[in-house]
XYZ file of C-alpha atoms in Angstrom:
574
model
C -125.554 -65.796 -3.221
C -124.734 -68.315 -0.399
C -124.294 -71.093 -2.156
C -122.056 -68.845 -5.090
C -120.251 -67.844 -2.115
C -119.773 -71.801 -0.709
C -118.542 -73.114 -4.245
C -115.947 -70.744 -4.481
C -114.653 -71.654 -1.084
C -115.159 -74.884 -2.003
C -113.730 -75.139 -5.431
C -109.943 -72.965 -4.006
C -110.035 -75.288 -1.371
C -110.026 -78.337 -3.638
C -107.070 -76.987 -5.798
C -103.569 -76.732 -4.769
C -103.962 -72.808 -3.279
C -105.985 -74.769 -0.533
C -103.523 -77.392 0.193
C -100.540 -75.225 0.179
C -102.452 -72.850 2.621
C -104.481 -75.497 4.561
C -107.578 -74.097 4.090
C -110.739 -76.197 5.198
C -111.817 -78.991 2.908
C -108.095 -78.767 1.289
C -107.620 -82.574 2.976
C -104.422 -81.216 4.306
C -103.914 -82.961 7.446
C -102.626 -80.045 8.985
C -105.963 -77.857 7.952
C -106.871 -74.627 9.365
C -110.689 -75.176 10.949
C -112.838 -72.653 9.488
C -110.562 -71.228 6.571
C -112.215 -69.941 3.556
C -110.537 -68.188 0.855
C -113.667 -65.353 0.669
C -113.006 -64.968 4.061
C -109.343 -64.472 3.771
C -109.308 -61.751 1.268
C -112.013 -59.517 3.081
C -109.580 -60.376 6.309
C -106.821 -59.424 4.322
C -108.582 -55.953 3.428
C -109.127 -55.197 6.721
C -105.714 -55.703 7.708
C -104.337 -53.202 5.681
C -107.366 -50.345 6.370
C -105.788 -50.867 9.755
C -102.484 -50.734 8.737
C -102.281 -47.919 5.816
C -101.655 -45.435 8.051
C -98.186 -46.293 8.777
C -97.391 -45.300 4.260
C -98.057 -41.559 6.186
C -97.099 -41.998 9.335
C -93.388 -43.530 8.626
C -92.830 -40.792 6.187
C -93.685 -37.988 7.948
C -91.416 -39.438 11.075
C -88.273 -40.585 8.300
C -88.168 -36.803 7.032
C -87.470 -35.330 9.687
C -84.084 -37.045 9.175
C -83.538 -35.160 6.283
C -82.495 -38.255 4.261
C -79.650 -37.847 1.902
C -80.005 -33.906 1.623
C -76.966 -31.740 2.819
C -77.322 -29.180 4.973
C -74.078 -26.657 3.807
C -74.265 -24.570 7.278
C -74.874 -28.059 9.708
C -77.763 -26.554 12.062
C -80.693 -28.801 10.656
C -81.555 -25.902 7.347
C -84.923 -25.103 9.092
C -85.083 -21.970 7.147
C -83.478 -23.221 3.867
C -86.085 -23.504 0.998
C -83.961 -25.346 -1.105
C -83.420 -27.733 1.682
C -86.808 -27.746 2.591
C -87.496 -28.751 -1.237
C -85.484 -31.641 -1.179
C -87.084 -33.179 2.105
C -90.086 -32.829 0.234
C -88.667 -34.963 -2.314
C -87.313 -37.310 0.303
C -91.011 -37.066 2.131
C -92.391 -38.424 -1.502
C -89.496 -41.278 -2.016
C -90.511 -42.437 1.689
C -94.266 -42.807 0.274
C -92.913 -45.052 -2.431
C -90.718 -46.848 -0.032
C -93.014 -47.883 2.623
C -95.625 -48.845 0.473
C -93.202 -51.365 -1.904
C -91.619 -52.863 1.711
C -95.183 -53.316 3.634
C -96.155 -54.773 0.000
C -92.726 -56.926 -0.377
C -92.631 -58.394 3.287
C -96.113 -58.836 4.086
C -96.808 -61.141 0.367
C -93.537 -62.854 1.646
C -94.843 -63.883 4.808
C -98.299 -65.291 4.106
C -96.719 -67.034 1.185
C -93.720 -68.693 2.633
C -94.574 -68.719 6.443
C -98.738 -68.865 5.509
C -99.418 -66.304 8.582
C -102.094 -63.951 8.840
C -99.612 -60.758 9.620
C -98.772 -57.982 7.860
C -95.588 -56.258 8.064
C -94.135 -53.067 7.478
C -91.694 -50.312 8.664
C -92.206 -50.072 12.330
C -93.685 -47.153 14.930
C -90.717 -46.845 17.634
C -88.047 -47.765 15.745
C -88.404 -45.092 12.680
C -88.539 -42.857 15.569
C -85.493 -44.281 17.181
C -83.376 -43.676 13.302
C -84.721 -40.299 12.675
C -84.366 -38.392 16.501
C -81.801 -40.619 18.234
C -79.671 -41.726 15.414
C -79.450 -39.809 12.584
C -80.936 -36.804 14.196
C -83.451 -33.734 12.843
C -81.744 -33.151 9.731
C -79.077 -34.800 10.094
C -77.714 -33.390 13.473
C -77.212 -36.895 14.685
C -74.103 -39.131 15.646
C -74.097 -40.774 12.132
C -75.438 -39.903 9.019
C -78.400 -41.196 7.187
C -76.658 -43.412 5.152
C -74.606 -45.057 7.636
C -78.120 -45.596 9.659
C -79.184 -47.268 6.693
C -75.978 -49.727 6.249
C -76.720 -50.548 10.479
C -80.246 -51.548 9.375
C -78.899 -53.544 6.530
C -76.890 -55.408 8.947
C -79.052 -55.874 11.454
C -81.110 -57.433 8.674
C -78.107 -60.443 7.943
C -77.661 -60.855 11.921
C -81.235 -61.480 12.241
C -81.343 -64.176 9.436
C -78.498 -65.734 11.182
C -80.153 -65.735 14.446
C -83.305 -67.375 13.293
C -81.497 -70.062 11.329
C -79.788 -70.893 14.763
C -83.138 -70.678 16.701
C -81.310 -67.941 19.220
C -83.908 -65.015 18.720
C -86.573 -66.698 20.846
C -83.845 -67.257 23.309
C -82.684 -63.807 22.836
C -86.288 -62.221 23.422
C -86.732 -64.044 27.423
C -83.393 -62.935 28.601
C -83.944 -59.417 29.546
C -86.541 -59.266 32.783
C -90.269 -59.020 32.149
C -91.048 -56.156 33.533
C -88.577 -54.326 31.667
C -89.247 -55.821 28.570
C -92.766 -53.994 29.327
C -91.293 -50.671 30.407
C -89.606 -50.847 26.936
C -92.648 -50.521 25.218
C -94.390 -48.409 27.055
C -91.325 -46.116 27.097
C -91.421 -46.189 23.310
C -95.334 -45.134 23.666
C -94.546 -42.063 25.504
C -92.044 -41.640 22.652
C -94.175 -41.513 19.845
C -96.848 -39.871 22.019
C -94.508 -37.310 22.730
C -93.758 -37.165 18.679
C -97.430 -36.783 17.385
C -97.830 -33.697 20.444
C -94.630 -31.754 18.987
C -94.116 -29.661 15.875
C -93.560 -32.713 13.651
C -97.101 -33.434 14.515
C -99.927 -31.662 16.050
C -97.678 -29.188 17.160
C -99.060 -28.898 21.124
C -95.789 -29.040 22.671
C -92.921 -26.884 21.295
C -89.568 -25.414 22.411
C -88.755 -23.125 25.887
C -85.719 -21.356 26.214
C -86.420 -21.417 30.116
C -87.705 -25.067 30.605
C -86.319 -26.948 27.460
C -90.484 -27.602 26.342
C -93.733 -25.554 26.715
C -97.015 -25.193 24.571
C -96.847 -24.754 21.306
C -99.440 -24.184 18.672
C -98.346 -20.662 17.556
C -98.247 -18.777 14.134
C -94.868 -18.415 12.803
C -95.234 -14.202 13.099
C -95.381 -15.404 16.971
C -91.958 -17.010 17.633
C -89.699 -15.729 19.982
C -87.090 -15.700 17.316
C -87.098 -16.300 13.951
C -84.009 -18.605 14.044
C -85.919 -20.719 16.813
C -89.122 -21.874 14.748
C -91.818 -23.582 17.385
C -90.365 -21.436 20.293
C -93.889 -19.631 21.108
C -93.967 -16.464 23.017
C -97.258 -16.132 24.660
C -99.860 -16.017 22.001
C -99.769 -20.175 22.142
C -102.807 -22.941 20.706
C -103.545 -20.232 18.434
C -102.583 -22.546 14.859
C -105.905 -23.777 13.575
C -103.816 -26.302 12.278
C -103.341 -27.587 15.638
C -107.044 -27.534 16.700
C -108.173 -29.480 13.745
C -105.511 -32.357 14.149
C -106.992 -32.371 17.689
C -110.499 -32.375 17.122
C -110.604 -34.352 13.676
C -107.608 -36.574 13.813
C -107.910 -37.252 17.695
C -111.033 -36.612 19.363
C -113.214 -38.124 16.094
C -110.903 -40.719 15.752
C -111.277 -41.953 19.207
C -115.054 -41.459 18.686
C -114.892 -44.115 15.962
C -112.453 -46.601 17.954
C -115.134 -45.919 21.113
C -117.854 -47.856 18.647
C -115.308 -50.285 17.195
C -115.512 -48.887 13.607
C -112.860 -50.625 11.320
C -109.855 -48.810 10.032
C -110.940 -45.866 12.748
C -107.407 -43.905 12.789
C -106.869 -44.177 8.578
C -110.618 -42.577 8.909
C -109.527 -39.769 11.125
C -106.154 -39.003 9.058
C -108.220 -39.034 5.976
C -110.707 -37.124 6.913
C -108.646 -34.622 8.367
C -106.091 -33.940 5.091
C -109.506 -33.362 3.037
C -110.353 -30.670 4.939
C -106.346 -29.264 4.384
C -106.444 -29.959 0.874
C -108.043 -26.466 -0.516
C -105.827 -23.848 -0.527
C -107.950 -20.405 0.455
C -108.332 -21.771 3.962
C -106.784 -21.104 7.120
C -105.615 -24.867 7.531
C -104.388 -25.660 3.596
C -101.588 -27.791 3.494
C -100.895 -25.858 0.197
C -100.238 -22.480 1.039
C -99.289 -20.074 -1.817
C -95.462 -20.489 -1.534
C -92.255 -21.585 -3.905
C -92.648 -25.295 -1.515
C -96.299 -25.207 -1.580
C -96.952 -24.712 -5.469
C -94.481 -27.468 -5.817
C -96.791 -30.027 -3.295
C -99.581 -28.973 -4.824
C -98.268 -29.244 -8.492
C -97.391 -33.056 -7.299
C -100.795 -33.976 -5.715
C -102.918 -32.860 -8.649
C -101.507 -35.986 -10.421
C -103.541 -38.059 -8.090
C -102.379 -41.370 -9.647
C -98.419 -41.866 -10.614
C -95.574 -43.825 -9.893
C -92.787 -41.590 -8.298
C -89.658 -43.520 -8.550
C -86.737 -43.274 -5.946
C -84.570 -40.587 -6.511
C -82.548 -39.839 -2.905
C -82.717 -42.753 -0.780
C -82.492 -46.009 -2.850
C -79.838 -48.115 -2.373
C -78.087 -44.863 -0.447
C -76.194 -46.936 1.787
C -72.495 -45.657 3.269
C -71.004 -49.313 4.621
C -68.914 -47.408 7.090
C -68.627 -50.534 9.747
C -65.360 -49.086 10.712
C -67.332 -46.349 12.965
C -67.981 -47.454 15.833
C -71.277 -45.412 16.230
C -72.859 -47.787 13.732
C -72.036 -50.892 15.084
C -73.688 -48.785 18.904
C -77.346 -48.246 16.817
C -76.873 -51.261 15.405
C -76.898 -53.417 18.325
C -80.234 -51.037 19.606
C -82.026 -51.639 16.516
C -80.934 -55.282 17.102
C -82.574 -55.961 20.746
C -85.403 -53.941 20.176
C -86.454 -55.130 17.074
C -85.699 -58.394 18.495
C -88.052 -58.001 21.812
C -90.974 -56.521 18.933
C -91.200 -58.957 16.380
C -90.728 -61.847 18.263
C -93.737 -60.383 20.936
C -95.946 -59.493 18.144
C -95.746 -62.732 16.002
C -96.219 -64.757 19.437
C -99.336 -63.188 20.143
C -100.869 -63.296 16.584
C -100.211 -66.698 16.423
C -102.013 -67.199 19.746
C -104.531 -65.104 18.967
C -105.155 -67.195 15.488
C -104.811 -70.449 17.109
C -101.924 -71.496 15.503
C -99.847 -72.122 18.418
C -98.704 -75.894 19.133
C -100.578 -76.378 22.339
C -97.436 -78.816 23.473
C -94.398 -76.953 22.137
C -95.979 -73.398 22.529
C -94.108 -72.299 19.149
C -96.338 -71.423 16.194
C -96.140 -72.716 12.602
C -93.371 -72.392 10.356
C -91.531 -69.729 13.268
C -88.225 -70.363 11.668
C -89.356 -69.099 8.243
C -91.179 -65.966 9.548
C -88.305 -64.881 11.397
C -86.174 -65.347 7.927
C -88.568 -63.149 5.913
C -88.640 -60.523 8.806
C -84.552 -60.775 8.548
C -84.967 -60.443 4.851
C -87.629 -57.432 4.636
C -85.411 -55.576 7.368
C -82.640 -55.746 4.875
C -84.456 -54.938 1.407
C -86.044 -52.155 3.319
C -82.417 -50.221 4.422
C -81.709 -50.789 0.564
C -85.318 -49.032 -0.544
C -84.212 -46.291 2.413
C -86.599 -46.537 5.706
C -85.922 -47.717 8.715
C -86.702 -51.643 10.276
C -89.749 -53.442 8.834
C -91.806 -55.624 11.777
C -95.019 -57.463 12.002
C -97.813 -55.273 13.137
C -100.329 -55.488 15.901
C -102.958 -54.178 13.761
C -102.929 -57.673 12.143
C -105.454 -58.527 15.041
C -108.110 -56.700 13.194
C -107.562 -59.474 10.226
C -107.928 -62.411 12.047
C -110.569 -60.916 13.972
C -112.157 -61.141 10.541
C -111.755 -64.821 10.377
C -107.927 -64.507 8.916
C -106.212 -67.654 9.499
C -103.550 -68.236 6.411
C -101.145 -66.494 4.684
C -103.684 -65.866 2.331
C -104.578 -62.808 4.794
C -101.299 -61.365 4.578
C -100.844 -61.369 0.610
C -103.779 -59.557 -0.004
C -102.913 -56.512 2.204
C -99.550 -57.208 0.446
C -101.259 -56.481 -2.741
C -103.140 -53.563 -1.179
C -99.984 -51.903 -0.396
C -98.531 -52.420 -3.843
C -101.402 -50.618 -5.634
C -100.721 -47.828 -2.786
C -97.232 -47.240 -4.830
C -99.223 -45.476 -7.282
C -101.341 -43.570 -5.156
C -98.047 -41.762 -3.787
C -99.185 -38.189 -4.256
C -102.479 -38.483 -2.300
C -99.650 -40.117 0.468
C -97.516 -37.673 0.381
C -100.190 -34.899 0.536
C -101.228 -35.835 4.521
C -100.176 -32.847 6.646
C -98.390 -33.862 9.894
C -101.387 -32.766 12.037
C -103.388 -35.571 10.387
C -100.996 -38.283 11.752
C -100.251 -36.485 15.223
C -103.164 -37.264 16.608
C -102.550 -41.011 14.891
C -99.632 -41.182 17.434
C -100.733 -39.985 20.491
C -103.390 -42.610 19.957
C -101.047 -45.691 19.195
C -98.747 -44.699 22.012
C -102.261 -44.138 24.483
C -102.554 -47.981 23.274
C -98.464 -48.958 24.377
C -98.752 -47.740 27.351
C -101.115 -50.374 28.726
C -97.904 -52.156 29.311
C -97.529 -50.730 32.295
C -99.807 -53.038 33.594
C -97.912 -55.942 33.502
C -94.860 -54.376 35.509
C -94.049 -55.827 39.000
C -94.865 -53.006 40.770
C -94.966 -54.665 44.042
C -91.068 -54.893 44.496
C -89.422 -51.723 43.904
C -85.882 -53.765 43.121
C -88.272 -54.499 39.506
C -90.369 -51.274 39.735
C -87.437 -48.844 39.650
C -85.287 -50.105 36.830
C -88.873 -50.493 34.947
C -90.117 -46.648 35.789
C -86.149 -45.524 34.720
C -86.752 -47.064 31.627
C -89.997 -45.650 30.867
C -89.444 -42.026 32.024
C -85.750 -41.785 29.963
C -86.913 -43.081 26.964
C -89.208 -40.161 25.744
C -86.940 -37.087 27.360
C -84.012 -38.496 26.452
C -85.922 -39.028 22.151
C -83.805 -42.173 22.670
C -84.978 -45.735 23.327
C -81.016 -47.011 23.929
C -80.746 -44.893 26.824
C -83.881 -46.058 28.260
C -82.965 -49.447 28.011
C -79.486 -48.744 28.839
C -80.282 -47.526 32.262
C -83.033 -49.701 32.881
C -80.990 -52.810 32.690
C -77.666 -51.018 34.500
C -80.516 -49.745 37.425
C -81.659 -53.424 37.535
C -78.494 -55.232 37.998
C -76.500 -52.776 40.411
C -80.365 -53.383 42.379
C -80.987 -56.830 42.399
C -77.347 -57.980 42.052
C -76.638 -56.275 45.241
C -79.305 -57.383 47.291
C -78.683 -60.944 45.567
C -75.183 -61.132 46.429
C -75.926 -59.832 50.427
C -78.429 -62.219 50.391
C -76.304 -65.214 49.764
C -73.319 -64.124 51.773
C -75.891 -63.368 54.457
C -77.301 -66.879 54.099
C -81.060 -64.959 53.752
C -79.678 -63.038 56.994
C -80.115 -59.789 54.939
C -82.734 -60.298 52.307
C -85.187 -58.190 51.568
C -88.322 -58.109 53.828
C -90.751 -58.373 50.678
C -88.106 -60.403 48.404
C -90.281 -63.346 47.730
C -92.168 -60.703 45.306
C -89.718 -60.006 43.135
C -89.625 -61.073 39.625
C -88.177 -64.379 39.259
C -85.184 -63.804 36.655
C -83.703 -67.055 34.961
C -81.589 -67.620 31.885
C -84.253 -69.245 29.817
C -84.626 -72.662 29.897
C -84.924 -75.416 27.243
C -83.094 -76.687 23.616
C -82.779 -73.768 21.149
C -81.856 -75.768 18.036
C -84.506 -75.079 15.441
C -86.597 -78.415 14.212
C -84.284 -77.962 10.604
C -81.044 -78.891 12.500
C -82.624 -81.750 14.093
C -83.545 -83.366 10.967
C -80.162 -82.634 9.510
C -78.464 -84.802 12.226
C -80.699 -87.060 11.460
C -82.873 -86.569 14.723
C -86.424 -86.668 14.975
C -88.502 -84.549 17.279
C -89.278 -86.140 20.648
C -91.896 -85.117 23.148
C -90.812 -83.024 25.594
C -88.927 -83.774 28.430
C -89.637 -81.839 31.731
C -86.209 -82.134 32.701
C -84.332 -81.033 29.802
C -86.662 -79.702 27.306
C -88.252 -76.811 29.497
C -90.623 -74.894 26.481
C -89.572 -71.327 25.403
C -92.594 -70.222 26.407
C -94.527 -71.910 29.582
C -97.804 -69.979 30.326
C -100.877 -71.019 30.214
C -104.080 -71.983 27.703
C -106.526 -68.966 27.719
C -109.791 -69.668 28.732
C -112.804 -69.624 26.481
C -114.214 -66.867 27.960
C -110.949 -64.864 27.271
C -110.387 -65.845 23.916
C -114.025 -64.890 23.232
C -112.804 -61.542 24.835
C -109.638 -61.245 22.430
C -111.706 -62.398 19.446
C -114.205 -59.063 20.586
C -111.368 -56.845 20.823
C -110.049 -56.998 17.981
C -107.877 -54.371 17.987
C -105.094 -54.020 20.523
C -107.159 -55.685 23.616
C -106.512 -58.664 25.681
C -103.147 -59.684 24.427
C -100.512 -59.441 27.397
C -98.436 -61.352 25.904
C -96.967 -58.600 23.505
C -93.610 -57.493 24.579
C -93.360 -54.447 22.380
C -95.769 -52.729 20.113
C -94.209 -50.855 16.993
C -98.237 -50.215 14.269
C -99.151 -49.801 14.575
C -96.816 -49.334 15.295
């Protein structure tokens, strides 16, 4: 069986796959040590066990918007079957969606940039479209179809950005530490998202302190025109208690012991158990809306083609709104992709121990530009590389050839859309609190040792999740940060150092960063070759230091979510 197993390895890497990939024995000079093609493809399954979560998980978030469905009376139709039908709908074309994207990007990027990463719509920023822009059904600032046409955008602006080499650039001007408090902000977030009614349902509405506990039956609301406002009969949903136990509790049990694909486990086993109907927990229950989801999953296998959100675009540039979440989705997505495909690369060994850039950056960044766009076409919010790659190239993923197959994976998901669209939102609450348990680590690598850094940072964090909107996190994180420092810089120099800061040799140095940022493609136009770098003018992007073997023993261990500080933003998981 070995040697079977050695000849195929051997006999790919001898043909043009291996060369094109650089796999082991390909004679590319350029090869990637210890690169099989067996390897890569049980990598590449792994990957997306990790990952297939999100086909739920971005659904059940992107519904909430509501989608293309009209509300007639413009107070979110909580009580409106017919609404309610056609989110259901919308629910199924998000299955189909996200499944096609992760497919379409994440084939894209281990054939043309041959990296180990999958990619699909990301955690954070599908929260970000459906609660801060567009709104619970539609109660937003812009609609659902103007969202879309900012995503689109954002899509173009990012292709132009990497073709210029700025989005590295980009990524290092905003302070470190709240680059961090970003993401762990945006953990709280979706923390804060798999607790409330749109997933486990622990937290719900207060008329007296905006949020209490939740978990009540609907016969137990205050008011019947304020659903998830409990009265005191609260954690009584056994809904509620089996998300928690099953979905979290087990889920953590089997990330505890490092078992592979732990939370797509945990949200699988926990939507069998809601699957029959005569229970107490069905998913199904004996209603106009639940005949019709049941009629749907007992098809098991079928292809359910787009029918409200393709190609739903409204290219209203003209609002100003747009062009405001626009410029969000823009830095944020900016500070997560650029964090995440860093730190796989690192984590692969495919970083350019001189330069500190990874292979073929300029061409991931385009097919991240590219998906983003596609995806606002197919409907869903921005598509990023994913953290959960780790647990590929944990496997031994080290090509592209990684990424393709969970590509492929995703693609046969398509057809598997009414099992998808069949996972109750307790199975994926407990998913979130989990991923945003795992962003919060951040906080760690805050500067919490000079207050001028640790306010801004803890502004950031804090506003992000009450506020359900990242912009206004970052907002007043970076205003907090520069009416801080700026003053105390500016007394400082007219003061001579008279007036500094007693601890002000702790702060975070802040610089604009350093070194060329014209890609290696414009070089070679002009007709310039790359030269070695040059300490005084050629400062690298990104100046930290080798791990050491012990640690990248640790990282290849961990082969999650551990041991990677270098991630500036998490989105699956996010």
């Amino acid at each position: 069986m070995v040697g079977i197993v050695d000849r195929i390895n051997a006999v790919v890497a001898d043909s043009f796959v291996g060369r094109h990939f650089r796999l082991e024995g390909s004679g590319h000079p350029k090869e990637r040590e210890g690169s099989r093609f067996l390897t890569e493809i049980r990598a590449g399954l792994t990957t997306w066990a990790a990952m297939a979560y999100i086909i739920s998980v971005n659904a059940s978030i992107l519904q909430d918007s509501g989608g293309t469905c009209v509300c007639p009376t413009n107070d979110g139709c909580a009580n409106d079957p017919d609404y309610t039908l056609c989110v259901a709908e919308v629910q199924r074309d998000l299955i189909t969606t996200t499944a096609a994207i992760s497919a379409l990007s994440s084939f894209l990027m281990g054939l043309l940039a041959n990296l180990p990463v999958g990619m699909a719509p990301g955690l954070g920023l599908n929260a970000y479209f459906t609660y801060s822009v567009v709104g619970f059904h539609g109660t937003g600032f812009i609609s659902y179809r103007e969202a879309l046409a900012a995503v689109f955008m954002e899509g173009w602006i990012f292709l132009i950005l990497s073709l210029l080499g700025l989005r590295q650039w980009l990524a290092r001007i905003m302070p470190q530490s709240l680059v961090m408090a970003v993401g762990a902000g945006i953990g709280l977030f979706i923390a804060f998202v798999g607790l409330s009614p749109s997933g486990l349902g622990v937290i719900g509405g207060d008329t007296t302190n905006f949020v209490g506990l939740g978990g009540c039956l609907a016969d137990d609301y205050i008011d019947p025109t304020l659903p998830n406002y409990c009265g005191t009969k609260v954690m009584r949903n056994p809904t509620m208690w089996l998300g928690i136990f099953v979905g979290g509790v087990l889920t953590v049990f089997l990330m505890l012991y490092r078992i592979k694909a732990a939370i797509l486990i945990g949200i699988a086993i926990t939507s069998i158990i809601s699957w029959p109907r005569p229970t107490s927990v069905t998913y199904f229950p004996h209603t106009e809306a639940g005949d019709a989801m049941f009629d749907f999953f007992k098809q098991v296998v079928t292809f359910w083609p787009l029918k409200h959100i393709g190609n739903a675009l409204d290219y209203n540039y003209g609002n100003g709104k747009v062009w405001y979440a626009l410029i969000t989705f823009l830095y944020v997505d900016i500070l997560d992709t650029t964090g995440t495909l860093y730190s796989m690369a690192k984590f692969a060994g495919l970083r350019d121990p001189v330069t500190l850039d990874f292979e073929n950056s300029t061409i991931a960044y385009c097919v991240d530009a590219f998906s983003i766009s596609m995806g606002a076409l197919m409907g869903t919010s921005p598509v990023t590389a994913f953290i959960e790659s780790a647990t590929g190239i944990s496997e031994g993923g080290k090509t592209g050839i990684t990424a393709m197959i969970t590509g492929l994976m995703f693609f046969i998901s398509v057809f598997f859309a009414p099992i998808f669209a069949s996972i109750p939102p307790w199975a994926t609450g407990g998913a979130l609190v989990i991923v945003g348990s795992l962003m919060i680590r951040n906080v760690r690598e805050i500067n919490w040792d000079y207050i001028g850094d640790a306010v801004p940072a803890f502004l950031t964090i804090i506003i992000i999740p009450l506020s359900y909107n990242i912009a206004y996190g970052v907002i007043a994180g970076i205003i907090s940060y520069v009416l801080i420092n700026g003053s105390a810089w500016l007394l400082t120099k007219a003061t001579r150092g008279r007036l500094a800061p007693p601890n002000y040799e702790a702060a975070e140095v802040w610089v604009i960063p350093p070194g060329s940022i014209v890609p290696t493609w414009m070089k070679v136009l002009a007709g310039r070759r790359a030269a070695p770098i040059n300490p005084a003018t050629d400062v690298p992007l990104q100046p930290r230091r080798s791990p050491a073997p012990s640690e990248v023993d640790m990282e290849e261990r961990s082969h999650t979510k551990g041991s990677m500080t270098e991630i500036d933003m998490r989105t699956s998981s996010r």
